């Protein structure tokens, strides 16, 4: 009988260095998302409680979405179509996010104030 564990017998075989690098990247990504709370409190003037609620909702959706999207990919779309749809969605959300910054936050270089 083989003494190979379930983790090692799978198709994915990661070294300790690769696991460390992936864990470090996840920590950096979590910190970048955490700065979103500072953005909401400083730029949008929300309370810390409101910003934390928005952050928790966002982070919870991020962690649950792969369950639903993987079913859609496997059953209907395929990898390439889902990659294209998610890329276009990312560009659209990035545009809407950058355009949602209040006008008073942008530095005014023209001398014209729009209110």
Short mmCIF file of C-alpha atoms in Angstrom, two decimals:
data_model
loop_
_atom_site.label_atom_id
_atom_site.label_comp_id
_atom_site.label_asym_id
_atom_site.label_seq_id
_atom_site.Cartn_x
_atom_site.Cartn_y
_atom_site.Cartn_z
CA UNK A 1 0.00 0.00 0.00
CA UNK A 2 1.30 3.41 -0.95
CA UNK A 3 1.92 6.06 1.67
CA UNK A 4 1.10 8.92 -0.70
CA UNK A 5 -1.24 11.43 0.87
CA UNK A 6 -4.33 12.73 -0.90
CA UNK A 7 -2.68 16.11 -1.45
CA UNK A 8 0.35 14.60 -3.17
CA UNK A 9 -1.64 12.15 -5.27
CA UNK A 10 -3.64 14.86 -6.99
CA UNK A 11 -2.65 16.34 -10.28
CA UNK A 12 -1.51 19.62 -8.68
CA UNK A 13 1.84 19.24 -6.99
CA UNK A 14 3.06 22.44 -5.43
CA UNK A 15 6.41 22.90 -3.74
CA UNK A 16 6.67 24.72 -0.44
CA UNK A 17 8.15 27.73 -2.22
CA UNK A 18 5.21 27.94 -4.63
CA UNK A 19 2.72 27.68 -1.77
CA UNK A 20 4.59 30.42 0.10
CA UNK A 21 4.58 32.69 -2.96
CA UNK A 22 0.86 32.12 -3.56
CA UNK A 23 0.08 32.76 0.11
CA UNK A 24 2.13 35.95 0.02
CA UNK A 25 0.30 37.13 -3.10
CA UNK A 26 -3.02 36.47 -1.37
CA UNK A 27 -1.91 38.51 1.65
CA UNK A 28 -0.88 41.43 -0.59
CA UNK A 29 -4.21 41.26 -2.42
CA UNK A 30 -6.12 41.22 0.88
CA UNK A 31 -4.18 44.30 2.03
CA UNK A 32 -4.94 46.10 -1.23
CA UNK A 33 -8.63 45.35 -0.78
CA UNK A 34 -8.43 46.44 2.87
CA UNK A 35 -7.25 49.90 1.76
CA UNK A 36 -10.68 50.16 0.14
CA UNK A 37 -12.06 50.94 3.63
CA UNK A 38 -9.68 53.90 3.91
CA UNK A 39 -10.79 55.09 0.48
CA UNK A 40 -14.45 54.93 1.49
CA UNK A 41 -13.87 56.81 4.75
CA UNK A 42 -11.58 59.49 3.31
CA UNK A 43 -12.99 60.15 -0.16
CA UNK A 44 -16.66 59.28 0.26
CA UNK A 45 -16.85 60.48 3.90
CA UNK A 46 -18.53 57.30 5.12
CA UNK A 47 -18.29 56.17 8.71
CA UNK A 48 -15.97 53.30 9.53
CA UNK A 49 -18.99 51.09 10.26
CA UNK A 50 -20.52 51.77 6.84
CA UNK A 51 -17.20 51.28 5.06
CA UNK A 52 -16.55 48.01 6.93
CA UNK A 53 -20.04 46.79 6.01
CA UNK A 54 -19.43 47.51 2.32
CA UNK A 55 -16.02 45.84 2.53
CA UNK A 56 -17.42 42.72 4.22
CA UNK A 57 -20.19 42.43 1.64
CA UNK A 58 -17.68 42.82 -1.19
CA UNK A 59 -15.23 40.30 0.29
CA UNK A 60 -18.00 37.79 0.98
CA UNK A 61 -19.23 38.00 -2.61
CA UNK A 62 -15.67 37.52 -3.88
CA UNK A 63 -15.31 34.31 -1.88
CA UNK A 64 -18.72 32.85 -2.92
CA UNK A 65 -18.75 33.77 -6.62
CA UNK A 66 -16.41 30.98 -7.82
CA UNK A 67 -19.03 28.40 -6.82
CA UNK A 68 -21.58 29.87 -9.22
CA UNK A 69 -19.25 30.93 -12.00
CA UNK A 70 -17.57 27.53 -12.16
CA UNK A 71 -20.95 25.88 -12.73
CA UNK A 72 -21.75 28.37 -15.51
CA UNK A 73 -18.34 27.79 -17.12
CA UNK A 74 -18.60 24.01 -17.01
CA UNK A 75 -22.24 23.75 -18.06
CA UNK A 76 -22.74 26.53 -20.61
CA UNK A 77 -19.93 28.84 -21.66
CA UNK A 78 -16.52 27.22 -21.64
CA UNK A 79 -13.26 28.72 -20.47
CA UNK A 80 -12.59 31.10 -23.36
CA UNK A 81 -16.02 32.74 -23.39
CA UNK A 82 -16.02 33.16 -19.63
CA UNK A 83 -12.55 34.69 -19.78
CA UNK A 84 -13.72 37.21 -22.38
CA UNK A 85 -16.90 38.06 -20.45
CA UNK A 86 -15.01 38.53 -17.20
CA UNK A 87 -12.38 40.68 -18.93
CA UNK A 88 -15.01 42.99 -20.39
CA UNK A 89 -16.80 43.11 -17.03
CA UNK A 90 -13.53 44.03 -15.30
CA UNK A 91 -12.91 46.89 -17.74
CA UNK A 92 -16.48 48.18 -17.32
CA UNK A 93 -16.34 48.02 -13.52
CA UNK A 94 -12.95 49.74 -13.50
CA UNK A 95 -14.35 52.55 -15.66
CA UNK A 96 -17.43 53.00 -13.48
CA UNK A 97 -15.33 52.88 -10.33
CA UNK A 98 -12.96 55.58 -11.58
CA UNK A 99 -15.86 57.75 -12.71
CA UNK A 100 -17.58 57.44 -9.32
CA UNK A 101 -14.96 59.56 -7.54
CA UNK A 102 -16.59 62.83 -6.45
CA UNK A 103 -15.73 65.85 -8.60
CA UNK A 104 -14.44 67.84 -5.64
CA UNK A 105 -11.72 65.23 -5.08
CA UNK A 106 -10.05 65.73 -8.45
CA UNK A 107 -7.42 68.46 -8.50
CA UNK A 108 -8.75 71.43 -10.41
CA UNK A 109 -6.10 72.69 -12.83
CA UNK A 110 -8.35 74.74 -15.10
CA UNK A 111 -9.55 77.22 -12.47
CA UNK A 112 -13.19 76.43 -13.30
CA UNK A 113 -15.19 74.98 -10.43
CA UNK A 114 -18.09 72.71 -11.28
CA UNK A 115 -20.64 72.08 -8.55
#
